[in-house]
PDB file of C-alpha atoms and ligand atoms in Angstrom:
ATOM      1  CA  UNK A 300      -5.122  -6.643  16.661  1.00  0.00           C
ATOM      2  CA  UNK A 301      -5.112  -7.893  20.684  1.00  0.00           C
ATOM      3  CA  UNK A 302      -8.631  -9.426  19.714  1.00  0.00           C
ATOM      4  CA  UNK A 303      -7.166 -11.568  16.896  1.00  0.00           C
ATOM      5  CA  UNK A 304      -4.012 -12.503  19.209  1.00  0.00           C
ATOM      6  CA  UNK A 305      -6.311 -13.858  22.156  1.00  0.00           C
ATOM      7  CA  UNK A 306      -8.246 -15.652  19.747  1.00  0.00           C
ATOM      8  CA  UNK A 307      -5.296 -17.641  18.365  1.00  0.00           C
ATOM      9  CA  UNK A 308      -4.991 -20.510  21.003  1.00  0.00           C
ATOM     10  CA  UNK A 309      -1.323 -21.783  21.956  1.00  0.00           C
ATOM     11  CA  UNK A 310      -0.325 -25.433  22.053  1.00  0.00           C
ATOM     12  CA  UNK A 311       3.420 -25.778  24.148  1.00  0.00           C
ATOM     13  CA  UNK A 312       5.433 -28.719  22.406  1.00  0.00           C
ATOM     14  CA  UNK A 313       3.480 -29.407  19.211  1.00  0.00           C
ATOM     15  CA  UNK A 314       4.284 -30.970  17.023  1.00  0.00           C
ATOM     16  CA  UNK A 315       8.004 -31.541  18.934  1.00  0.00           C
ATOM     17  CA  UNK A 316       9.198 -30.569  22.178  1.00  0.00           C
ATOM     18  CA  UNK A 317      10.274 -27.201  21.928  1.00  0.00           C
ATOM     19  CA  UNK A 318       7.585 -25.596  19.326  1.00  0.00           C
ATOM     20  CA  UNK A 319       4.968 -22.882  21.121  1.00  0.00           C
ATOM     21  CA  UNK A 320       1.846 -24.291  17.823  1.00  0.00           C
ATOM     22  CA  UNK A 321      -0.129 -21.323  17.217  1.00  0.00           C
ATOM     23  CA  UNK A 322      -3.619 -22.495  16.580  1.00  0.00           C
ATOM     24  CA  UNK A 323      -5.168 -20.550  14.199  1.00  0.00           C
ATOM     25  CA  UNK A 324      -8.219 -23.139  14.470  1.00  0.00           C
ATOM     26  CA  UNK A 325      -9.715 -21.779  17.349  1.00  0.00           C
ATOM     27  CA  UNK A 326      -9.404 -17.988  15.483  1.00  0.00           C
ATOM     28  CA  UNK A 327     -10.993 -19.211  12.583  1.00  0.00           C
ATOM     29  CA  UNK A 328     -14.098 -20.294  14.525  1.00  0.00           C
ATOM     30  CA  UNK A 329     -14.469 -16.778  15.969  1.00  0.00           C
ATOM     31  CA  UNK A 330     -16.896 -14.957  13.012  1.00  0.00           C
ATOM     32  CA  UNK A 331     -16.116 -11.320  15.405  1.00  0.00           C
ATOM     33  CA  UNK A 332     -11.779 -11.982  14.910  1.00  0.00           C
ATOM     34  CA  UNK A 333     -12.089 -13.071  11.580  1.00  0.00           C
ATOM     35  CA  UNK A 334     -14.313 -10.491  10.564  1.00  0.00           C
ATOM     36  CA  UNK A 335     -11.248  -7.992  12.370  1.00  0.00           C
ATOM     37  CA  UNK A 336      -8.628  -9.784  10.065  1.00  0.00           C
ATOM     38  CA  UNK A 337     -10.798  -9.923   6.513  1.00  0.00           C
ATOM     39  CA  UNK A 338     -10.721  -6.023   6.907  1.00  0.00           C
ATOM     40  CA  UNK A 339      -7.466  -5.185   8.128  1.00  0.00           C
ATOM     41  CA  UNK A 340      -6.452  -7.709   4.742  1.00  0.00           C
ATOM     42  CA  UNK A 341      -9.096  -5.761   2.718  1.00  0.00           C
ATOM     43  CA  UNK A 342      -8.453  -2.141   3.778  1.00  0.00           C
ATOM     44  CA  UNK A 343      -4.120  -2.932   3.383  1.00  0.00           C
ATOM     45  CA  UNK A 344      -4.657  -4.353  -0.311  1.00  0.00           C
ATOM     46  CA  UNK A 345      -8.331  -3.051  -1.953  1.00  0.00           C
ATOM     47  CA  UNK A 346      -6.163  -0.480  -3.971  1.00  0.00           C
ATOM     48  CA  UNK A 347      -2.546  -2.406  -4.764  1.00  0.00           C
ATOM     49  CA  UNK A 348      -3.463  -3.544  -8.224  1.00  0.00           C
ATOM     50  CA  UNK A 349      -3.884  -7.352  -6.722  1.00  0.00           C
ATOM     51  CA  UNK A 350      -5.465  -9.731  -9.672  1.00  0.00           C
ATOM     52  CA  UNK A 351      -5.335 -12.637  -7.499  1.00  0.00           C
ATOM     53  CA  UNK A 352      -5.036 -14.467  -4.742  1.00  0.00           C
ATOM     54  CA  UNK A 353      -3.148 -17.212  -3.939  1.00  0.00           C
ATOM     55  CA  UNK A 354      -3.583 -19.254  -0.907  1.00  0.00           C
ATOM     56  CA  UNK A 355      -0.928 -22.004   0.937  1.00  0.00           C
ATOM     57  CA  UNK A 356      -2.327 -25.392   1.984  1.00  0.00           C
ATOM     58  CA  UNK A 357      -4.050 -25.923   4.349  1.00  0.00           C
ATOM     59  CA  UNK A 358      -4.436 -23.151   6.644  1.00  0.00           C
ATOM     60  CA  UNK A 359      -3.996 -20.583   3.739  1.00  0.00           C
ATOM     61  CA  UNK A 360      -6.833 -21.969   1.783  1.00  0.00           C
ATOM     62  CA  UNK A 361      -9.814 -20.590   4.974  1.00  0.00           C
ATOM     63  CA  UNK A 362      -8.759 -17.307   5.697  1.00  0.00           C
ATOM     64  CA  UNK A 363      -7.125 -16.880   1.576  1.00  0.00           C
ATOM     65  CA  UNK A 364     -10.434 -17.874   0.034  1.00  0.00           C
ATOM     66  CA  UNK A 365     -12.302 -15.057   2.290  1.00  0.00           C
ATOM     67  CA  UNK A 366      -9.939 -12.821   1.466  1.00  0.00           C
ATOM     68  CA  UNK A 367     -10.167 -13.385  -2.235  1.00  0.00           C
ATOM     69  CA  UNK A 368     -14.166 -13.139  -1.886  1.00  0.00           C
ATOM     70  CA  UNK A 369     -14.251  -9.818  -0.389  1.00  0.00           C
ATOM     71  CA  UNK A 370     -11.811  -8.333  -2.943  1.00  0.00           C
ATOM     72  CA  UNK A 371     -13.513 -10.302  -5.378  1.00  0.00           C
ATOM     73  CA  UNK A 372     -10.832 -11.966  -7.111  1.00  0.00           C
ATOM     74  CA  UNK A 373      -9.972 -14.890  -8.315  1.00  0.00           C
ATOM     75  CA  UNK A 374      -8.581 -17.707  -5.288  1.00  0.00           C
ATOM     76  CA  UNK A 375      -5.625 -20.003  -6.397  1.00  0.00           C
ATOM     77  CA  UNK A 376      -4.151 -22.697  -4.117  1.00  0.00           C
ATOM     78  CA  UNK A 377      -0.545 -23.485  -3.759  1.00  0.00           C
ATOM     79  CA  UNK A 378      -0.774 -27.484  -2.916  1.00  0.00           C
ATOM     80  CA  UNK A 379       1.739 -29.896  -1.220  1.00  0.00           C
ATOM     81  CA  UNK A 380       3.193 -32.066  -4.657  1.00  0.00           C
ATOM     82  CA  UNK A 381       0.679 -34.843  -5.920  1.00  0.00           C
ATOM     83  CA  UNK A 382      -2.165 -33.090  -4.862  1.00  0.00           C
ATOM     84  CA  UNK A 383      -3.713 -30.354  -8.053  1.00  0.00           C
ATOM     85  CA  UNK A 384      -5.359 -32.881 -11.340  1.00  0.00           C
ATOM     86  CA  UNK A 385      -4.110 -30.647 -14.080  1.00  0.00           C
ATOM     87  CA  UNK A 386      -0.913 -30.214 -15.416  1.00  0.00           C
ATOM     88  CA  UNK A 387       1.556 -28.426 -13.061  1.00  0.00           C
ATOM     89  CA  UNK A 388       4.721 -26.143 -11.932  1.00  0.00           C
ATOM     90  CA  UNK A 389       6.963 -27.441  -8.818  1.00  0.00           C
ATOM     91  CA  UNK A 390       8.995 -25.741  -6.223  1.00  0.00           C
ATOM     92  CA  UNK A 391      11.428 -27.428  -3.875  1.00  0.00           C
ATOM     93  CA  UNK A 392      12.871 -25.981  -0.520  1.00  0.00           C
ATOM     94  CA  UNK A 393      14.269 -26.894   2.558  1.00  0.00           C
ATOM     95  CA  UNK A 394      12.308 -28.079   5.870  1.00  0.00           C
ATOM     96  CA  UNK A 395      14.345 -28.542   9.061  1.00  0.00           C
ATOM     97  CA  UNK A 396      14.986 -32.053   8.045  1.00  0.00           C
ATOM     98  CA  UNK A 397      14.693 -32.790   4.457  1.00  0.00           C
ATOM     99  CA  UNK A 398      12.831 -31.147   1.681  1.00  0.00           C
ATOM    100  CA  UNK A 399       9.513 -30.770   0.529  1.00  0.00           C
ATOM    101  CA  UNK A 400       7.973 -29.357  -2.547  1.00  0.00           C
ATOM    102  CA  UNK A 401       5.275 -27.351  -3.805  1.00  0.00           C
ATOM    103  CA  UNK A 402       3.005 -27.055  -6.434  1.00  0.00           C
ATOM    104  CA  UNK A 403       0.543 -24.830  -8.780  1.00  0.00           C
ATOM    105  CA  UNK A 404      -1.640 -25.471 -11.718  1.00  0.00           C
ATOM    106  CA  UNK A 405       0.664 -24.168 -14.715  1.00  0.00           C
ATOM    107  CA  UNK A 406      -2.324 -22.135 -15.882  1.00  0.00           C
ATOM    108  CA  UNK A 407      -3.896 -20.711 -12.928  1.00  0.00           C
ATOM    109  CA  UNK A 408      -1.976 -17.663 -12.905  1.00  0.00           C
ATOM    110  CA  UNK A 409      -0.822 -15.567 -16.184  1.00  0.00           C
ATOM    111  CA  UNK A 410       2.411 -13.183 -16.887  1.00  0.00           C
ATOM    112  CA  UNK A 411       0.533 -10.180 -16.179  1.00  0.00           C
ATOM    113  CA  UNK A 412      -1.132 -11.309 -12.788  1.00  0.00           C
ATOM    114  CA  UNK A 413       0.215  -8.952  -9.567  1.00  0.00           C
ATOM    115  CA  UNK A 414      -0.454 -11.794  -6.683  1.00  0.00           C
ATOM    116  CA  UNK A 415      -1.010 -11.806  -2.940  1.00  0.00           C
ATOM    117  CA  UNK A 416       0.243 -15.047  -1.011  1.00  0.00           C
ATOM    118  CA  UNK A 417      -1.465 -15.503   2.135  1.00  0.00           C
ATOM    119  CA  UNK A 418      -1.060 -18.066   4.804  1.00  0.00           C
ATOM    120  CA  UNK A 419      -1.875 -17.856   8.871  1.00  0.00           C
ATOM    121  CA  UNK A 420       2.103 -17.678   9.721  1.00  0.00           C
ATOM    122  CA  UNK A 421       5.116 -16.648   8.777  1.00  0.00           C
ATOM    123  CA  UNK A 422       7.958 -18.364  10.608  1.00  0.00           C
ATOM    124  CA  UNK A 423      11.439 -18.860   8.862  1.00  0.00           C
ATOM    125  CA  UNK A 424       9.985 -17.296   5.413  1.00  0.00           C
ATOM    126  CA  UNK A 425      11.086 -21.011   3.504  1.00  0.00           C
ATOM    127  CA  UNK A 426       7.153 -21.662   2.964  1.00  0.00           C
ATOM    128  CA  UNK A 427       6.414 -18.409   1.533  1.00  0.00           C
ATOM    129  CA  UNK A 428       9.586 -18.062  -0.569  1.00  0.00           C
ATOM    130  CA  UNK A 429       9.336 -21.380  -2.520  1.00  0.00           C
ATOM    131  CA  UNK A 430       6.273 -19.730  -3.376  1.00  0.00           C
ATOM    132  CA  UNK A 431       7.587 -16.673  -4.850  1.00  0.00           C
ATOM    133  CA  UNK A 432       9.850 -18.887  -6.965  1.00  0.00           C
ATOM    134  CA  UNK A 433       6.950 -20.604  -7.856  1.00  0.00           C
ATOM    135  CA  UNK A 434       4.742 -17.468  -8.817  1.00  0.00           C
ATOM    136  CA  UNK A 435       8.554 -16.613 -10.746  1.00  0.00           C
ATOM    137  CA  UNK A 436       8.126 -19.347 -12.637  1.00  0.00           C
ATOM    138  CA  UNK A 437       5.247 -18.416 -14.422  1.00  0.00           C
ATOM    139  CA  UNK A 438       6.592 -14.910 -14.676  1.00  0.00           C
ATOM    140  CA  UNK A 439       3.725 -13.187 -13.297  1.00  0.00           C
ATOM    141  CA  UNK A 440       4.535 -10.753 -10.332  1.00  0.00           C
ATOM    142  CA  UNK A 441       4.010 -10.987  -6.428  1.00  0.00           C
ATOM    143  CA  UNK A 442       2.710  -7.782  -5.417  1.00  0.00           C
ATOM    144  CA  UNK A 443       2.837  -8.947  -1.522  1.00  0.00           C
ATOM    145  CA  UNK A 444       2.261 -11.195   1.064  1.00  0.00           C
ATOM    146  CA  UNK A 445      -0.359 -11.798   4.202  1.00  0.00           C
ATOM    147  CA  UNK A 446      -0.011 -13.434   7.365  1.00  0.00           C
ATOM    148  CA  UNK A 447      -2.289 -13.781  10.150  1.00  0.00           C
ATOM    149  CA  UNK A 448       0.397 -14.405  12.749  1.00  0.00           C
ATOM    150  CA  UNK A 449       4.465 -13.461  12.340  1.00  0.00           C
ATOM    151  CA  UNK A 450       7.004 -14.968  14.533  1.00  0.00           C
ATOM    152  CA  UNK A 451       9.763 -12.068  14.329  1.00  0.00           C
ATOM    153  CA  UNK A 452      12.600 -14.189  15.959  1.00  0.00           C
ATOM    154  CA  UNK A 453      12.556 -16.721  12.980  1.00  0.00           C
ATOM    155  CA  UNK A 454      12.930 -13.579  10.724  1.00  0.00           C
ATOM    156  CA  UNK A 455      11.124 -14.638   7.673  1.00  0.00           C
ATOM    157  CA  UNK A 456       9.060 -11.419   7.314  1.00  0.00           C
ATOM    158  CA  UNK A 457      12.065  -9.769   6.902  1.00  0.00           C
ATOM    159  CA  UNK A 458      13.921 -11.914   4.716  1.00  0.00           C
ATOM    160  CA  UNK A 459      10.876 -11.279   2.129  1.00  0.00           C
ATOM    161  CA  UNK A 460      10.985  -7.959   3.048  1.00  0.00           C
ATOM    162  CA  UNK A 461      14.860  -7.573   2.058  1.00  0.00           C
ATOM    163  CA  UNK A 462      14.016  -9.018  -1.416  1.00  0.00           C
ATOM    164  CA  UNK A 463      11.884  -5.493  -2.139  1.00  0.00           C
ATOM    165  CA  UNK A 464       8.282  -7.350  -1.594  1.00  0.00           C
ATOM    166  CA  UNK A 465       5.554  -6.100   0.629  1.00  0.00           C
ATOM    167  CA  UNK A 466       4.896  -8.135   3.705  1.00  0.00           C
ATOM    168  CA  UNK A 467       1.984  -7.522   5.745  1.00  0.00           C
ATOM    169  CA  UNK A 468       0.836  -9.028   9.045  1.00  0.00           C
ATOM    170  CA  UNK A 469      -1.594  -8.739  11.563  1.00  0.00           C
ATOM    171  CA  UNK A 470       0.179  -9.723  15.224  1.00  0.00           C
ATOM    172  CA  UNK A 471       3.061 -11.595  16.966  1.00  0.00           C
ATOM    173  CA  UNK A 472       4.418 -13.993  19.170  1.00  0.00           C
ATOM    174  CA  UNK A 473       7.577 -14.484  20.667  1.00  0.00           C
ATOM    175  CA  UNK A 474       9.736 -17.982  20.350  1.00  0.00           C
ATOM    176  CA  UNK A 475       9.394 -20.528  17.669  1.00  0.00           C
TER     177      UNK A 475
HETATM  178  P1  LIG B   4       8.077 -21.207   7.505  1.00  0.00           P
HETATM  179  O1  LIG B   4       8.187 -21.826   6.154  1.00  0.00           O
HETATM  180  O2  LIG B   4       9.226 -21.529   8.409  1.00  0.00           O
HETATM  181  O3  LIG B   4       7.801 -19.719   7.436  1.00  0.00           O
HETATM  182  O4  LIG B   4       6.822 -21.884   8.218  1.00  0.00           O
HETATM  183  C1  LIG B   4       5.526 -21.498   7.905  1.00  0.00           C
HETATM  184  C2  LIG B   4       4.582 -22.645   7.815  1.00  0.00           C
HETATM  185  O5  LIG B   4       4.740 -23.558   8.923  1.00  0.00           O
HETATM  186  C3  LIG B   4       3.162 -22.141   7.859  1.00  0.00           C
HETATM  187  O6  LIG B   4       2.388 -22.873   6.924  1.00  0.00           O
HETATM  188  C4  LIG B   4       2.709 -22.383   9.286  1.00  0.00           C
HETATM  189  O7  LIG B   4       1.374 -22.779   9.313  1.00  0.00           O
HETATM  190  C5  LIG B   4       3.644 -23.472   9.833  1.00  0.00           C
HETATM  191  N1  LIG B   4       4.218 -23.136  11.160  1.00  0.00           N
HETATM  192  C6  LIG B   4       5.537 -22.893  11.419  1.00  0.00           C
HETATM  193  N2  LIG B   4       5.736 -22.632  12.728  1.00  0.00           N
HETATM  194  C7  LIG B   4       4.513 -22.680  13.321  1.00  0.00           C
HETATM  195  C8  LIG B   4       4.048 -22.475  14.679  1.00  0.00           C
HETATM  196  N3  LIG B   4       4.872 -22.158  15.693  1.00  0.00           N
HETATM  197  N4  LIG B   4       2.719 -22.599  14.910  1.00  0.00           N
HETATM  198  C9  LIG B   4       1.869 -22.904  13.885  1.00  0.00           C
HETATM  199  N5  LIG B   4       2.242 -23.119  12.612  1.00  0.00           N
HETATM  200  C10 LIG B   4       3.556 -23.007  12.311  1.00  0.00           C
END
């Protein structure tokens, strides 16, 4: 766990004054901390009934894809609206200032699909959430969620947590 935390580099006031960035870049380009976090994710989920995998742009998509490799299941990403070609399901929420939505391709995932959401951090939960909703939508079921990084204070983990679904992650930082 400490050699995926030192491999996460920290950017003071990005992108506003006040916000400690955790750079997941600089873990992503370490193939000894990433192989650390594709088998902590592996070892936590190989035997949950996952059928797939879905992963939150951007930063989801790297370490969600691997993820879904090495359990060999199917990878599905959750884009920022405008982005998928095919027909598709929306989510709104609220940022700190204003609102942005999300979206999936209406038939990447069935009714019967147990999914695993995975992005590098969990801050205030709103990200991951809309996603649930989304997943909701096309009533299949989200057996849990993965982060790289959690940032306790902002108390998202547990606000996921307190709606009975599975959070897992991997280490933490203090602050925003
Ligand atoms: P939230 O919806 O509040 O849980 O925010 C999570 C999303 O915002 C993730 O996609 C993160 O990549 C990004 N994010 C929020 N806070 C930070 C931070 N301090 N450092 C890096 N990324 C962050």
């Amino acid at each position: 766990m400490d050699k995926i935390k030192k491999a996460i580099r920290t950017i003071p006031d990005f992108p506003i004054k006040g916000i400690m960035f955790r750079d997941v870049t600089t873990l992503y380009s370490n193939p000894e901390a990433m192989k650390h976090v594709i088998n902590l994710t592996y070892n936590y989920w190989k035997d949950k009934g996952l059928t797939c995998i879905a992963g939150i742009e951007a930063r989801g998509f790297i370490s969600g894809s691997i993820i879904a490799n090495n359990l060999s299941l199917p990878f599905i990403p959750i884009r920022k609206k405008g982005k998928l070609p095919y027909y598709t399901i929306s989510q709104n929420y609220e940022l700190e200032y204003g609102t942005a939505t999300i979206e999936i391709h209406a038939d990447a995932i069935n009714k019967n699909d147990n999914v695993l959401i995975v992005d590098d951090l969990i801050a205030t939960g709103g990200t991951a959430l809309a996603c649930i909703k989304l997943i909701d939508k096309l009533n299949a079921k989200v057996s849990g969620c993965t982060f790289i990084v959690d940032l306790p204070q902002l108390e998202g983990k547990k606000r996921i947590e307190e709606i009975g679904i599975e959070v897992q992650t991997l280490c933490s930082f203090e602050g925003h």
